[in-house]
mmCIF file of C-alpha atoms in Angstrom:
data_model
loop_
_atom_site.group_PDB
_atom_site.id
_atom_site.type_symbol
_atom_site.label_atom_id
_atom_site.label_comp_id
_atom_site.label_asym_id
_atom_site.label_seq_id
_atom_site.Cartn_x
_atom_site.Cartn_y
_atom_site.Cartn_z
ATOM 1 C CA MET A 1 23.051 -6.367 8.300
ATOM 2 C CA ALA A 2 21.568 -3.776 10.711
ATOM 3 C CA LEU A 3 18.808 -2.682 8.374
ATOM 4 C CA TRP A 4 17.535 -6.157 7.456
ATOM 5 C CA GLY A 5 14.763 -6.257 10.078
ATOM 6 C CA THR A 6 13.538 -2.809 9.082
ATOM 7 C CA ILE A 7 13.428 -3.883 5.390
ATOM 8 C CA VAL A 8 11.352 -6.941 6.231
ATOM 9 C CA ASN A 9 8.984 -4.716 8.365
ATOM 10 C CA ALA A 10 8.536 -2.268 5.488
ATOM 11 C CA ILE A 11 7.933 -5.098 2.972
ATOM 12 C CA ALA A 12 5.356 -6.636 5.346
ATOM 13 C CA ILE A 13 3.445 -3.399 5.397
ATOM 14 C CA ILE A 14 3.554 -3.050 1.578
ATOM 15 C CA VAL A 15 2.402 -6.677 1.023
ATOM 16 C CA GLY A 16 -0.411 -6.290 3.730
ATOM 17 C CA GLY A 17 -1.474 -3.107 2.174
ATOM 18 C CA LEU A 18 -1.652 -4.572 -1.367
ATOM 19 C CA LEU A 19 -3.700 -7.508 -0.030
ATOM 20 C CA GLY A 20 -6.077 -5.133 1.757
ATOM 21 C CA MET A 21 -6.441 -3.157 -1.431
ATOM 22 C CA LEU A 22 -7.428 -6.253 -3.369
ATOM 23 C CA LEU A 23 -10.311 -6.927 -0.986
ATOM 24 C CA PRO A 24 -13.710 -6.189 -2.493
ATOM 25 C CA ARG A 25 -15.391 -2.927 -1.591
ATOM 26 C CA ILE A 26 -17.021 -3.468 1.868
ATOM 27 C CA SER A 27 -20.231 -1.891 3.054
ATOM 28 C CA GLU A 28 -20.089 1.199 5.208
ATOM 29 C CA GLY A 29 -21.489 -0.722 8.128
ATOM 30 C CA ILE A 30 -18.783 -3.310 8.041
ATOM 31 C CA LYS A 31 -16.161 -0.581 7.578
ATOM 32 C CA SER A 32 -17.418 1.352 10.517
ATOM 33 C CA THR A 33 -17.529 -1.698 12.819
ATOM 34 C CA VAL A 34 -13.949 -2.700 11.784
ATOM 35 C CA MET A 35 -12.547 0.731 12.302
ATOM 36 C CA GLN A 36 -14.309 0.915 15.687
ATOM 37 C CA GLY A 37 -12.738 -2.429 16.672
ATOM 38 C CA LEU A 38 -9.369 -1.208 15.638
ATOM 39 C CA GLY A 39 -9.817 2.080 17.488
ATOM 40 C CA LEU A 40 -10.746 0.175 20.793
ATOM 41 C CA ALA A 41 -7.803 -2.270 20.431
ATOM 42 C CA ILE A 42 -5.243 0.555 19.702
ATOM 43 C CA THR A 43 -6.629 2.531 22.635
ATOM 44 C CA VAL A 44 -6.218 -0.528 24.951
ATOM 45 C CA LEU A 45 -2.680 -0.955 23.622
ATOM 46 C CA GLY A 46 -1.865 2.691 24.369
ATOM 47 C CA ILE A 47 -3.124 2.328 27.955
ATOM 48 C CA THR A 48 -1.064 -0.730 28.572
ATOM 49 C CA MET A 49 2.060 1.132 27.272
ATOM 50 C CA ALA A 50 1.313 4.328 29.191
ATOM 51 C CA LEU A 51 1.229 2.403 32.457
ATOM 52 C CA LYS A 52 4.838 1.222 32.000
ATOM 53 C CA SER A 53 6.229 4.255 33.671
ATOM 54 C CA SER A 54 5.715 5.270 37.248
ATOM 55 C CA GLN A 55 7.133 8.677 36.666
ATOM 56 C CA ILE A 56 4.036 10.527 35.485
ATOM 57 C CA VAL A 57 5.575 13.974 35.967
ATOM 58 C CA LEU A 58 8.217 13.112 33.245
ATOM 59 C CA VAL A 59 5.492 11.909 31.025
ATOM 60 C CA ILE A 60 3.521 15.106 31.389
ATOM 61 C CA ILE A 61 6.626 17.366 30.926
ATOM 62 C CA SER A 62 7.507 15.432 27.791
ATOM 63 C CA LEU A 63 3.964 15.798 26.420
ATOM 64 C CA VAL A 64 3.845 19.561 27.170
ATOM 65 C CA ILE A 65 7.253 20.414 25.778
ATOM 66 C CA GLY A 66 6.940 18.038 22.812
ATOM 67 C CA GLY A 67 3.480 19.363 21.966
ATOM 68 C CA ILE A 68 4.747 22.951 21.913
ATOM 69 C CA LEU A 69 7.692 22.003 19.651
ATOM 70 C CA GLY A 70 5.253 19.951 17.387
ATOM 71 C CA GLU A 71 2.876 22.932 17.055
ATOM 72 C CA LEU A 72 5.793 25.231 16.196
ATOM 73 C CA LEU A 73 7.086 22.776 13.599
ATOM 74 C CA ARG A 74 3.498 22.087 12.373
ATOM 75 C CA ILE A 75 4.304 18.380 12.028
ATOM 76 C CA GLU A 76 0.643 17.291 11.634
ATOM 77 C CA TYR A 77 0.063 19.792 8.810
ATOM 78 C CA ARG A 78 3.277 18.792 7.003
ATOM 79 C CA LEU A 79 2.472 15.085 7.207
ATOM 80 C CA GLY A 80 -0.985 15.924 5.854
ATOM 81 C CA GLN A 81 0.644 17.866 3.079
ATOM 82 C CA LEU A 82 2.883 14.996 2.196
ATOM 83 C CA GLY A 83 -0.125 12.689 2.110
ATOM 84 C CA ASP A 84 -2.135 15.143 -0.149
ATOM 85 C CA TRP A 85 0.982 15.494 -2.415
ATOM 86 C CA LEU A 86 1.138 11.689 -2.798
ATOM 87 C CA GLN A 87 -2.566 11.650 -3.573
ATOM 88 C CA ALA A 88 -2.072 14.379 -6.191
ATOM 89 C CA LYS A 89 0.770 12.454 -7.747
ATOM 90 C CA MET A 90 -1.453 9.463 -8.084
ATOM 91 C CA ARG A 91 -3.937 11.775 -9.952
ATOM 92 C CA LYS A 92 -6.836 10.984 -7.619
ATOM 93 C CA GLY A 93 -9.369 13.263 -6.183
ATOM 94 C CA ALA A 94 -9.763 14.159 -2.567
ATOM 95 C CA SER A 95 -10.654 10.510 -1.801
ATOM 96 C CA ASP A 96 -10.913 7.271 -3.698
ATOM 97 C CA GLN A 97 -13.047 4.296 -3.269
ATOM 98 C CA HIS A 98 -10.962 3.099 -0.347
ATOM 99 C CA GLY A 99 -10.336 6.425 1.336
ATOM 100 C CA SER A 100 -8.044 9.397 1.581
ATOM 101 C CA VAL A 101 -4.394 8.811 0.927
ATOM 102 C CA SER A 102 -3.457 11.432 3.457
ATOM 103 C CA GLU A 103 -5.642 9.822 6.137
ATOM 104 C CA GLY A 104 -4.205 6.380 5.647
ATOM 105 C CA PHE A 105 -0.675 7.579 5.501
ATOM 106 C CA VAL A 106 -0.764 9.705 8.589
ATOM 107 C CA THR A 107 -2.820 7.183 10.711
ATOM 108 C CA CYS A 108 -0.607 4.243 9.930
ATOM 109 C CA THR A 109 2.691 6.235 10.169
ATOM 110 C CA LEU A 110 1.653 6.974 13.840
ATOM 111 C CA VAL A 111 0.428 3.457 14.584
ATOM 112 C CA TYR A 112 3.549 1.714 13.162
ATOM 113 C CA CYS A 113 6.202 4.166 14.318
ATOM 114 C CA ILE A 114 5.137 4.606 17.902
ATOM 115 C CA GLY A 115 5.668 1.872 20.529
ATOM 116 C CA ALA A 116 8.345 -0.181 22.277
ATOM 117 C CA MET A 117 8.850 -2.580 19.407
ATOM 118 C CA ALA A 118 9.523 0.309 17.012
ATOM 119 C CA ILE A 119 12.425 1.347 19.251
ATOM 120 C CA LEU A 120 13.660 -1.896 20.729
ATOM 121 C CA GLY A 121 13.468 -3.754 17.427
ATOM 122 C CA PRO A 122 15.887 -1.529 15.500
ATOM 123 C CA LEU A 123 18.071 -1.064 18.542
ATOM 124 C CA ASP A 124 18.548 -4.832 18.748
ATOM 125 C CA SER A 125 19.075 -4.978 15.030
ATOM 126 C CA GLY A 126 21.793 -2.382 15.144
ATOM 127 C CA LEU A 127 23.534 -3.628 18.277
ATOM 128 C CA ARG A 128 23.383 -7.375 17.919
ATOM 129 C CA HIS A 129 22.018 -7.911 14.364
ATOM 130 C CA ASN A 130 19.239 -9.775 15.971
ATOM 131 C CA HIS A 131 15.985 -9.123 14.097
ATOM 132 C CA ASP A 132 13.498 -11.282 16.162
ATOM 133 C CA ILE A 133 11.657 -8.298 17.563
ATOM 134 C CA LEU A 134 11.261 -6.697 14.132
ATOM 135 C CA TYR A 135 10.194 -10.087 12.640
ATOM 136 C CA THR A 136 7.381 -10.208 15.158
ATOM 137 C CA LYS A 137 6.456 -6.568 14.536
ATOM 138 C CA SER A 138 6.405 -7.255 10.822
ATOM 139 C CA LEU A 139 3.790 -9.897 11.285
ATOM 140 C CA LEU A 140 1.595 -7.694 13.435
ATOM 141 C CA ASP A 141 2.086 -4.678 11.101
ATOM 142 C CA GLY A 142 1.374 -6.836 8.016
ATOM 143 C CA PHE A 143 -1.983 -8.058 9.371
ATOM 144 C CA LEU A 144 -2.941 -4.485 10.529
ATOM 145 C CA SER A 145 -2.086 -3.269 6.950
ATOM 146 C CA ILE A 146 -4.551 -5.647 5.456
ATOM 147 C CA ILE A 147 -7.325 -4.289 7.635
ATOM 148 C CA PHE A 148 -6.268 -0.619 7.331
ATOM 149 C CA ALA A 149 -5.826 -0.727 3.553
ATOM 150 C CA SER A 150 -9.237 -2.284 3.072
ATOM 151 C CA THR A 151 -10.745 0.757 4.805
ATOM 152 C CA LEU A 152 -8.265 3.662 4.535
ATOM 153 C CA GLY A 153 -6.810 2.874 1.121
ATOM 154 C CA VAL A 154 -3.480 3.108 -0.570
ATOM 155 C CA GLY A 155 -2.018 5.664 1.912
ATOM 156 C CA VAL A 156 -1.347 2.767 4.232
ATOM 157 C CA ILE A 157 1.305 1.443 1.751
ATOM 158 C CA PHE A 158 3.173 4.700 1.768
ATOM 159 C CA SER A 159 3.538 4.578 5.507
ATOM 160 C CA ALA A 160 6.197 1.862 4.867
ATOM 161 C CA VAL A 161 8.533 4.678 3.854
ATOM 162 C CA SER A 162 8.064 6.353 7.205
ATOM 163 C CA VAL A 163 8.807 3.056 9.083
ATOM 164 C CA PHE A 164 11.901 2.412 6.984
ATOM 165 C CA VAL A 165 13.360 5.943 7.611
ATOM 166 C CA MET A 166 12.478 6.008 11.353
ATOM 167 C CA GLN A 167 13.502 2.466 12.292
ATOM 168 C CA GLY A 168 16.438 2.553 9.907
ATOM 169 C CA THR A 169 17.838 5.736 11.543
ATOM 170 C CA VAL A 170 17.514 4.179 15.028
ATOM 171 C CA ALA A 171 19.253 0.922 13.819
ATOM 172 C CA LEU A 172 22.195 2.833 12.387
ATOM 173 C CA ALA A 173 22.568 5.076 15.360
ATOM 174 C CA ALA A 174 22.351 2.081 17.766
ATOM 175 C CA THR A 175 26.134 1.720 18.053
ATOM 176 C CA VAL A 176 26.602 5.375 18.938
ATOM 177 C CA ILE A 177 23.601 5.291 21.431
ATOM 178 C CA ALA A 178 25.072 2.218 23.136
ATOM 179 C CA MET A 179 28.445 3.885 23.568
ATOM 180 C CA ALA A 180 26.909 7.067 25.074
ATOM 181 C CA PHE A 181 24.640 5.447 27.674
ATOM 182 C CA SER A 182 24.735 2.602 30.155
ATOM 183 C CA GLN A 183 22.442 -0.330 29.899
ATOM 184 C CA ALA A 184 20.477 0.935 32.873
ATOM 185 C CA SER A 185 20.097 4.339 31.279
ATOM 186 C CA LEU A 186 18.952 2.676 28.033
ATOM 187 C CA ASP A 187 16.320 0.544 29.878
ATOM 188 C CA ALA A 188 15.005 3.642 31.729
ATOM 189 C CA MET A 189 14.846 5.682 28.475
ATOM 190 C CA ILE A 190 12.926 2.868 26.714
ATOM 191 C CA ILE A 191 10.369 2.797 29.578
ATOM 192 C CA GLN A 192 9.816 6.618 29.320
ATOM 193 C CA ILE A 193 9.530 6.473 25.460
ATOM 194 C CA THR A 194 7.088 3.573 25.765
ATOM 195 C CA ALA A 195 4.917 5.416 28.333
ATOM 196 C CA VAL A 196 4.797 8.619 26.324
ATOM 197 C CA GLY A 197 4.269 6.677 23.141
ATOM 198 C CA GLY A 198 1.361 4.865 24.787
ATOM 199 C CA VAL A 199 -0.360 8.250 25.442
ATOM 200 C CA LEU A 200 0.115 9.140 21.770
ATOM 201 C CA VAL A 201 -1.302 5.688 20.778
ATOM 202 C CA ILE A 202 -4.336 6.503 22.876
ATOM 203 C CA GLY A 203 -4.739 9.632 20.947
ATOM 204 C CA VAL A 204 -4.598 7.716 17.634
ATOM 205 C CA GLY A 205 -7.284 5.380 18.931
ATOM 206 C CA ILE A 206 -9.477 8.336 19.822
ATOM 207 C CA ASN A 207 -9.023 9.770 16.383
ATOM 208 C CA ILE A 208 -9.887 6.471 14.783
ATOM 209 C CA LEU A 209 -13.061 6.286 16.971
ATOM 210 C CA GLN A 210 -13.841 9.940 15.925
ATOM 211 C CA ILE A 211 -14.466 10.969 19.506
ATOM 212 C CA LYS A 212 -12.332 14.096 19.069
ATOM 213 C CA LYS A 213 -9.587 15.163 16.581
ATOM 214 C CA ILE A 214 -6.356 15.078 18.434
ATOM 215 C CA ASN A 215 -3.133 16.428 16.682
ATOM 216 C CA VAL A 216 -1.043 13.356 17.694
ATOM 217 C CA ALA A 217 1.657 14.053 15.126
ATOM 218 C CA ASN A 218 2.373 17.411 16.748
ATOM 219 C CA MET A 219 3.190 15.526 19.908
ATOM 220 C CA LEU A 220 5.739 13.373 18.312
ATOM 221 C CA PRO A 221 8.652 15.429 19.714
ATOM 222 C CA ALA A 222 7.546 14.310 23.188
ATOM 223 C CA LEU A 223 9.250 10.925 22.394
ATOM 224 C CA VAL A 224 12.577 12.712 21.955
ATOM 225 C CA ILE A 225 11.980 14.798 25.195
ATOM 226 C CA ALA A 226 11.099 11.583 27.039
ATOM 227 C CA ALA A 227 14.412 10.013 26.042
ATOM 228 C CA ALA A 228 16.436 13.125 26.896
ATOM 229 C CA ALA A 229 14.579 13.494 30.305
ATOM 230 C CA VAL A 230 16.229 10.281 31.760
ATOM 231 C CA PRO A 231 19.877 11.303 31.418
ATOM 232 C CA LEU A 232 19.034 14.851 32.534
ATOM 233 C CA GLN A 233 17.164 13.536 35.563
ATOM 234 C CA ASN A 234 20.171 11.366 36.463
ATOM 235 C CA TYR A 235 22.548 14.300 36.114
ATOM 236 C CA PHE A 236 20.571 16.573 38.395
ATOM 237 C CA SER A 237 19.899 13.812 40.902
ATOM 238 C CA ALA A 238 23.705 13.186 41.097
ATOM 239 C CA TRP A 239 24.267 16.966 41.334
ATOM 240 C CA TRP A 240 21.637 17.274 44.130
ATOM 241 C CA ASP A 241 23.170 14.409 46.052
ATOM 242 C CA ARG A 242 26.638 15.918 45.897
ATOM 243 C CA LEU A 243 25.345 19.282 46.979
ATOM 244 C CA PHE A 244 23.505 17.920 49.995
#
């Protein structure tokens, strides 16, 4: 079953979020320190991901074009609206005792859906029905959900829907993707997606640390541009070689 690993991942986030919500109210000092630790750890993770690619020009081009598309589509605003809608449906105010639904939803959607495991996992599930990568990711996301939910609130749980939709789509499309590209091209695309995703994860870390508000969600199309850049680069390289 191609979607089994994704289902387990979504359940792990929900269970972790529920456990985090059951934790007693923590002091602002502890909350601040925990969030700072998470922000630093996520920033370091983003740096290690960003360094995977040696083609910095492709990373920059992907971020620029993706950022423009994201601003035109107003992705950050729409995700925020969805979070606010969920909050309104729960008949809460702008924030509850654990935090804003919108903030938790958007932050965790970005953390859980960006990264090599979020791409490699569902690809492996779809191609080989091997869910080991997503089982590992589920453990990590589950523990993170406990921490995030204890500080950011119930919005963390709703991010499981985003994970299911994104990873499920990749898993179902894996067969078509494998038929369209060679293994070498797939590996190169994953490296570029990981590098661009790393830059976005750094942005998430900066947001958590409250250094500066970065519209990370508006840069999400950069992941698609990064994937498309590899076959385009190969095509033009072959064309250039034939011409000269």
